[in-house]
mmCIF file of C-alpha atoms in Angstrom:
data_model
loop_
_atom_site.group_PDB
_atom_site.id
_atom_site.type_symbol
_atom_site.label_atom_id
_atom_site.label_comp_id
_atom_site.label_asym_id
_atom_site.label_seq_id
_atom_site.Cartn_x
_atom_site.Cartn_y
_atom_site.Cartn_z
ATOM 1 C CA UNK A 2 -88.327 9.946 35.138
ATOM 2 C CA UNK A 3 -86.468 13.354 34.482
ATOM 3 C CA UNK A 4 -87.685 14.893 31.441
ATOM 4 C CA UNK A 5 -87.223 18.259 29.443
ATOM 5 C CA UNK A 6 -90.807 19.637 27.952
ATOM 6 C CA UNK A 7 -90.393 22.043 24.491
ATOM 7 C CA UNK A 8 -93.881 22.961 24.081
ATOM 8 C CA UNK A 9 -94.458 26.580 22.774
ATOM 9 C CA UNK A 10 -98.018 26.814 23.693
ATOM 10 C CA UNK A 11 -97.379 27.901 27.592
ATOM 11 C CA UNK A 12 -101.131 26.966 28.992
ATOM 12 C CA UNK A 13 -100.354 23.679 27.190
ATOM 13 C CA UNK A 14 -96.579 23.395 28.630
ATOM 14 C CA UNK A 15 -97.665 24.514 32.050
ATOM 15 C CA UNK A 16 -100.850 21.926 31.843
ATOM 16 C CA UNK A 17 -97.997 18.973 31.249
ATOM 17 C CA UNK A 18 -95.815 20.408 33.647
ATOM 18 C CA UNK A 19 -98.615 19.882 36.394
ATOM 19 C CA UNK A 20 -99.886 16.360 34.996
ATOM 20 C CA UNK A 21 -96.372 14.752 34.955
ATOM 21 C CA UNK A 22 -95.129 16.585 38.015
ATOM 22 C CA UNK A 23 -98.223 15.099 39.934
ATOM 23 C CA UNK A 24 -97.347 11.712 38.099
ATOM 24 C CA UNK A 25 -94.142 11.875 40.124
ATOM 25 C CA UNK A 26 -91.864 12.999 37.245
ATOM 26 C CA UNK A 27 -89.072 15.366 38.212
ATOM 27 C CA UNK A 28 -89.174 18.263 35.288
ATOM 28 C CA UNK A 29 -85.413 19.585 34.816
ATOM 29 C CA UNK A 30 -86.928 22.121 32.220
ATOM 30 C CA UNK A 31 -89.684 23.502 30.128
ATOM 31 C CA UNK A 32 -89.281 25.209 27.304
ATOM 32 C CA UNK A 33 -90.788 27.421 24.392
ATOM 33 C CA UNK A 34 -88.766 26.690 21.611
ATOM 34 C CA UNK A 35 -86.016 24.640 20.064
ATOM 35 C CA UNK A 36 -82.808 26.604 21.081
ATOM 36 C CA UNK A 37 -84.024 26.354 24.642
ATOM 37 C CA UNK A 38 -84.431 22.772 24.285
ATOM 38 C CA UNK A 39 -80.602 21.943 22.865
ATOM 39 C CA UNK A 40 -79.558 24.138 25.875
ATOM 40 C CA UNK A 41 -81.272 22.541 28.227
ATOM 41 C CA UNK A 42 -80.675 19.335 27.182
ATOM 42 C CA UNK A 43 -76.667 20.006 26.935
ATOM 43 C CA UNK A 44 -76.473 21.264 30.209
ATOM 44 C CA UNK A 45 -78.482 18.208 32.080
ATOM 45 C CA UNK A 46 -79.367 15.359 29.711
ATOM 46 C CA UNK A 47 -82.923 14.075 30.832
ATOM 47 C CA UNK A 48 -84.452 10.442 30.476
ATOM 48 C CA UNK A 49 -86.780 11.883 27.952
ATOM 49 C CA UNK A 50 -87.810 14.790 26.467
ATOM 50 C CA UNK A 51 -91.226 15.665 25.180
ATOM 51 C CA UNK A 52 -91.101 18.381 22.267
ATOM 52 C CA UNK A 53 -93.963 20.005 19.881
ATOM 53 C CA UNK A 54 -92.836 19.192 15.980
ATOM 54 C CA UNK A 55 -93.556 22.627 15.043
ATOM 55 C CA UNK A 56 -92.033 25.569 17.062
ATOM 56 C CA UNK A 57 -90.646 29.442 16.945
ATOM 57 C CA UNK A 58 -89.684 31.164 14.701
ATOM 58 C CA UNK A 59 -90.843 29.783 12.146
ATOM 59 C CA UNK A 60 -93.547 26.781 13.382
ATOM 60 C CA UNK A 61 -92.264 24.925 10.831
ATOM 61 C CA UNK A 62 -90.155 21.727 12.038
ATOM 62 C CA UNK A 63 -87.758 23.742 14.355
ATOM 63 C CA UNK A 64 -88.883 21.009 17.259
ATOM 64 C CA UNK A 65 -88.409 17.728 14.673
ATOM 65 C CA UNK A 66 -85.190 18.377 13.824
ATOM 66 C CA UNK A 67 -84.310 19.555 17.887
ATOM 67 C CA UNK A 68 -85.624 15.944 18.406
ATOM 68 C CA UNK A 69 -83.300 14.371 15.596
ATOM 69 C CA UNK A 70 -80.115 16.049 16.753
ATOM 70 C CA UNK A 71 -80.758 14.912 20.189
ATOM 71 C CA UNK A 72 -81.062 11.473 19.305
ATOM 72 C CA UNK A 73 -77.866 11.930 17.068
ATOM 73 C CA UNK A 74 -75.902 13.598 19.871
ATOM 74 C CA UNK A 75 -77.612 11.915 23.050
ATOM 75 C CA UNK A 76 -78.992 8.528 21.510
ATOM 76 C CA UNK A 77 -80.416 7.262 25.352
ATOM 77 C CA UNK A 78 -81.861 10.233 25.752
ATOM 78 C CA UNK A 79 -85.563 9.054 25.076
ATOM 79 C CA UNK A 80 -88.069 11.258 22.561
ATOM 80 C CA UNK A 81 -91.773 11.585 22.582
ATOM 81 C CA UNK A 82 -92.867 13.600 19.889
ATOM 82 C CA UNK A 83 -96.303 15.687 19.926
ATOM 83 C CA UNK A 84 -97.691 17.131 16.634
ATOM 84 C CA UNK A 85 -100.855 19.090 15.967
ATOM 85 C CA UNK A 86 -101.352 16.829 12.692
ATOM 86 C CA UNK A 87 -99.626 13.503 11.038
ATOM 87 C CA UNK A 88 -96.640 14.791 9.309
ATOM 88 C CA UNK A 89 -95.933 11.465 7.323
ATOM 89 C CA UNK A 90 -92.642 12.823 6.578
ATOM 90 C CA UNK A 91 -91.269 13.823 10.141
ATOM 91 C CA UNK A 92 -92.368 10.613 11.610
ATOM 92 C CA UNK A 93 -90.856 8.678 8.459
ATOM 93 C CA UNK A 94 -87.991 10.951 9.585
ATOM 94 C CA UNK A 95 -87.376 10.555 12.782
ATOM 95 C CA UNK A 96 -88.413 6.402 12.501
ATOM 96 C CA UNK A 97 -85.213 6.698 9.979
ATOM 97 C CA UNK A 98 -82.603 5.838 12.988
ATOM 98 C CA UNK A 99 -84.049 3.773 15.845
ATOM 99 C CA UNK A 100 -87.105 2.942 17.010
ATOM 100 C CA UNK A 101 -86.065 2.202 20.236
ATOM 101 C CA UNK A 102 -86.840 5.232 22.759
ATOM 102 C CA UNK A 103 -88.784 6.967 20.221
ATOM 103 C CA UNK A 104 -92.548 7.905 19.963
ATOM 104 C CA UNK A 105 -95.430 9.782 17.813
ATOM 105 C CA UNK A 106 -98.270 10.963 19.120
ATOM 106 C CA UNK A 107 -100.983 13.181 18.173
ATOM 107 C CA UNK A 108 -101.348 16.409 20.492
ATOM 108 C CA UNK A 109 -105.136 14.978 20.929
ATOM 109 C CA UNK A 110 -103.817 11.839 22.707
ATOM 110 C CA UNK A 111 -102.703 14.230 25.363
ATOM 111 C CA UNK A 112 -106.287 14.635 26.536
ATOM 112 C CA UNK A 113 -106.494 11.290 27.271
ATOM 113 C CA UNK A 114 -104.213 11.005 29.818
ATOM 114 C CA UNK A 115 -104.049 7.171 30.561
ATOM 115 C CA UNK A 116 -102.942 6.935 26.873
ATOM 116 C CA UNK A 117 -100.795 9.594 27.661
ATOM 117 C CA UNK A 118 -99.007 8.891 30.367
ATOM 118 C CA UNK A 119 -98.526 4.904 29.148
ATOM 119 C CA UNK A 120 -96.869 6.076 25.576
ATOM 120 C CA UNK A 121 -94.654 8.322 28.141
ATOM 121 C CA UNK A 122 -93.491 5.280 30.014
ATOM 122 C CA UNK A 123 -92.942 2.622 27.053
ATOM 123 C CA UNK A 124 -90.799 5.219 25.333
ATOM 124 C CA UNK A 125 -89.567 6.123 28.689
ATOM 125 C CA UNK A 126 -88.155 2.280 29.200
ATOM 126 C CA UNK A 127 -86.743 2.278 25.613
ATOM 127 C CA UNK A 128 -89.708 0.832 24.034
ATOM 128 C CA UNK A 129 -91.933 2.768 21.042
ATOM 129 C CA UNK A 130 -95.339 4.280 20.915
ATOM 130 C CA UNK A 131 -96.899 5.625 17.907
ATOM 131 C CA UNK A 132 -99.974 6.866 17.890
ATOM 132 C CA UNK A 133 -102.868 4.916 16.325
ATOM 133 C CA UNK A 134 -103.870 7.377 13.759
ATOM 134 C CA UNK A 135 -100.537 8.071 12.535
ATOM 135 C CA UNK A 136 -100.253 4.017 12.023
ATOM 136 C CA UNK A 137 -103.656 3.478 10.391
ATOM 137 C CA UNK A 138 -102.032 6.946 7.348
ATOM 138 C CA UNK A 139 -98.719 4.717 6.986
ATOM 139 C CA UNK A 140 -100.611 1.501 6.923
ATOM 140 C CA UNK A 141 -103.175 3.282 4.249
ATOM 141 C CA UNK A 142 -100.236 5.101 2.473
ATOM 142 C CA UNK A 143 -98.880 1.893 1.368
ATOM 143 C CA UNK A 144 -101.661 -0.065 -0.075
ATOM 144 C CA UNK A 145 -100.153 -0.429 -3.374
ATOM 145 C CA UNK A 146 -97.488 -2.643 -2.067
ATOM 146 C CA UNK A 147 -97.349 -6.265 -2.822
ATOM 147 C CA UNK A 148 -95.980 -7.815 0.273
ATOM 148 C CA UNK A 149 -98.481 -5.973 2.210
ATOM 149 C CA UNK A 150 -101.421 -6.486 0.123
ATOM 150 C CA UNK A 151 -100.549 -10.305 1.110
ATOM 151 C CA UNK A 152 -101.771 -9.890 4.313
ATOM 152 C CA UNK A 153 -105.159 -11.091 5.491
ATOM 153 C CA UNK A 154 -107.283 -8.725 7.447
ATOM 154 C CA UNK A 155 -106.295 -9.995 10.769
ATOM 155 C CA UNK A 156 -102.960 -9.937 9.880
ATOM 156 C CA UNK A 157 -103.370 -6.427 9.485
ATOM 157 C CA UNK A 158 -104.650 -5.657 12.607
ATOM 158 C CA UNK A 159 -101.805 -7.341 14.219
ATOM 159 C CA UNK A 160 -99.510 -5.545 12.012
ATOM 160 C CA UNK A 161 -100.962 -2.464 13.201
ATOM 161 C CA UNK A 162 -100.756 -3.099 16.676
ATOM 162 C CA UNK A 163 -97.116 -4.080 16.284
ATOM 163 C CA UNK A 164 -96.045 -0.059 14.524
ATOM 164 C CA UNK A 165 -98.168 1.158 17.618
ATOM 165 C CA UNK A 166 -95.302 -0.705 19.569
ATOM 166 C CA UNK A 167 -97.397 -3.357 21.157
ATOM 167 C CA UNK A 168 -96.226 -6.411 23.218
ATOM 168 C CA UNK A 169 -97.930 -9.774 21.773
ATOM 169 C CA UNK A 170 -99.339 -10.154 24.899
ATOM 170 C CA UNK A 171 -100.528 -6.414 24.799
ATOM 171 C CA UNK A 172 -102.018 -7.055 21.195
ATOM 172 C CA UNK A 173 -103.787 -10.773 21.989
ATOM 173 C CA UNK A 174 -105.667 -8.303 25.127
ATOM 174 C CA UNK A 175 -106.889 -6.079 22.359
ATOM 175 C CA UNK A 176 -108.131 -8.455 19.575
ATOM 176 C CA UNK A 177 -109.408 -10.891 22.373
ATOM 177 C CA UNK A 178 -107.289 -14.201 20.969
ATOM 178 C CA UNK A 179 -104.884 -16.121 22.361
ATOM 179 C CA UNK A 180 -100.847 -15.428 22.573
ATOM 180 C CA UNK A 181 -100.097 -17.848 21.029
ATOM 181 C CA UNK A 182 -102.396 -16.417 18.275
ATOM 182 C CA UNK A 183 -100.611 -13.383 17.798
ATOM 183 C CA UNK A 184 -97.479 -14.794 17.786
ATOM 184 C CA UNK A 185 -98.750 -17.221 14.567
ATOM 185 C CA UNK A 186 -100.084 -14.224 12.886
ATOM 186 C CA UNK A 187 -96.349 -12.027 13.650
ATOM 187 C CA UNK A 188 -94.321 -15.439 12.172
ATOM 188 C CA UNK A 189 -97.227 -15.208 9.171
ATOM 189 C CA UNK A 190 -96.408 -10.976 8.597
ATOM 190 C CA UNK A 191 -92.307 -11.552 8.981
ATOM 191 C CA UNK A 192 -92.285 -14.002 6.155
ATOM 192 C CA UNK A 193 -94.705 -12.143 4.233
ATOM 193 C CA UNK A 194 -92.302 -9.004 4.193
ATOM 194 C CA UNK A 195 -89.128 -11.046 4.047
ATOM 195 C CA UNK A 196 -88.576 -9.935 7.780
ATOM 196 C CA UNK A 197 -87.961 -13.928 9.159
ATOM 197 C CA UNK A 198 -84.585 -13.069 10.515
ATOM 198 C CA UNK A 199 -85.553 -9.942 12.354
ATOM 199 C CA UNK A 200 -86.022 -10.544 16.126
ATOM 200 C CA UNK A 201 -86.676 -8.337 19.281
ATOM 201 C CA UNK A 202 -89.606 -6.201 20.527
ATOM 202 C CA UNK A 203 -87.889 -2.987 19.390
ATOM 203 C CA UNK A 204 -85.912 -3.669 16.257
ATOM 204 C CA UNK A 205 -89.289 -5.607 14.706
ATOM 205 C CA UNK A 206 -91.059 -2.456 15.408
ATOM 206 C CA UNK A 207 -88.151 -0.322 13.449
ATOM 207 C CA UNK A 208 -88.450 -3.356 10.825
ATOM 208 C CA UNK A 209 -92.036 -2.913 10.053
ATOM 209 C CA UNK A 210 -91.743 0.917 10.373
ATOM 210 C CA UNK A 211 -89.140 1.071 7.723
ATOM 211 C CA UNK A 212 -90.735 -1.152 5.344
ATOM 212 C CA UNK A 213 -93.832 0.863 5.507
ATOM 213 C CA UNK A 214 -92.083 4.011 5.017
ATOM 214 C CA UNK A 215 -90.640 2.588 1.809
#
């Protein structure tokens, strides 16, 4: 893939610009902040980019709202997020459009570079990836809803699985059941949460993402 990095820690920026070079990535540019990133993404739109959430000046959400205006202005430009900590409200944000070509993960992930470098491709190929953690504080966040309290503990799982951007083949490997299994228990969770007419890998994701950001 050709990707754009914004990362303004440089041993950290330099560190993915060695990983996904020797993954066979080409890098058009890395970064250190969010200006850099527009510009370079203007000037040679990438596959993907891979930005920080918080960057100079202020290490606020300069790199979050980089991300949203490049969705906004590029929309197949792909966006894999990285952030220190679970900002509920920038992934609620940035889950507010599409879910397709769009992922969340926790700079900690990074470390484990299998994890890593899968999230990279699904969001890569226009799928989603959201990291598990970030999942399990939305999931949490919205205990005191009714349709969701409706679900039975494997339901949940599944559920879970599903925000993480999971194929049902991908999420029957992981709970150890059948396909067929998961795809009882994803008929079960649309009806519970009034999502029966909602079909496709992607657009179910953005489904269950936006109800649980409700």
């Amino acid at each position: 893939m050709r990707l754009i990095l914004a990362e303004d820690s440089a041993l950290l920026r330099e560190g993915l610009v060695r990983l996904l070079t020797d993954e066979g990535h080409e890098i058009l540019a890395a970064v250190g902040d969010a200006e850099q990133l527009l510009a370079a993404v203007a000037a040679d739109p990438p596959d993907l980019i891979v930005v920080d959430v918080r960057m100079p000046p202020t290490h606020t959400d300069e790199g979050l709202r980089a991300a949203l205006e490049i969705r906004r202005r590029w929309p197949a430009v792909g966006v894999l997020v990285l952030s220190q900590y679970v900002e509920k409200r920038y992934a609620a944000e940035l889950l507010g459009g599409t879910a397709s070509g769009v992922g969340y993960l926790l700079k900690d992930r990074v470390v484990q570079v299998g994890e890593f470098l899968d999230a990279l491709d699904r969001v890569g190929a226009g799928g989603a990836a959201f990291d598990p953690e970030v999942v399990r504080q939305l999931l949490a966040r919205t205990t005191r809803v009714d349709p969701l309290a409706a679900l039975t503990p494997r339901e949940r799982d599944v559920l879970e699985h599903m925000a993480q951007g999971c194929t049902n083949a991908h999420i029957a490997a992981k709970l150890h059941v059948s396909q067929s299994a998961v795809e009882k228990h994803v008929n079960a969770i649309f009806d519970k949460l009034g999502l029966a007419h909602v079909t496709g890998y992607s657009r179910r994701v953005l489904a269950v993402l936006r109800y649980l950001g409700t």
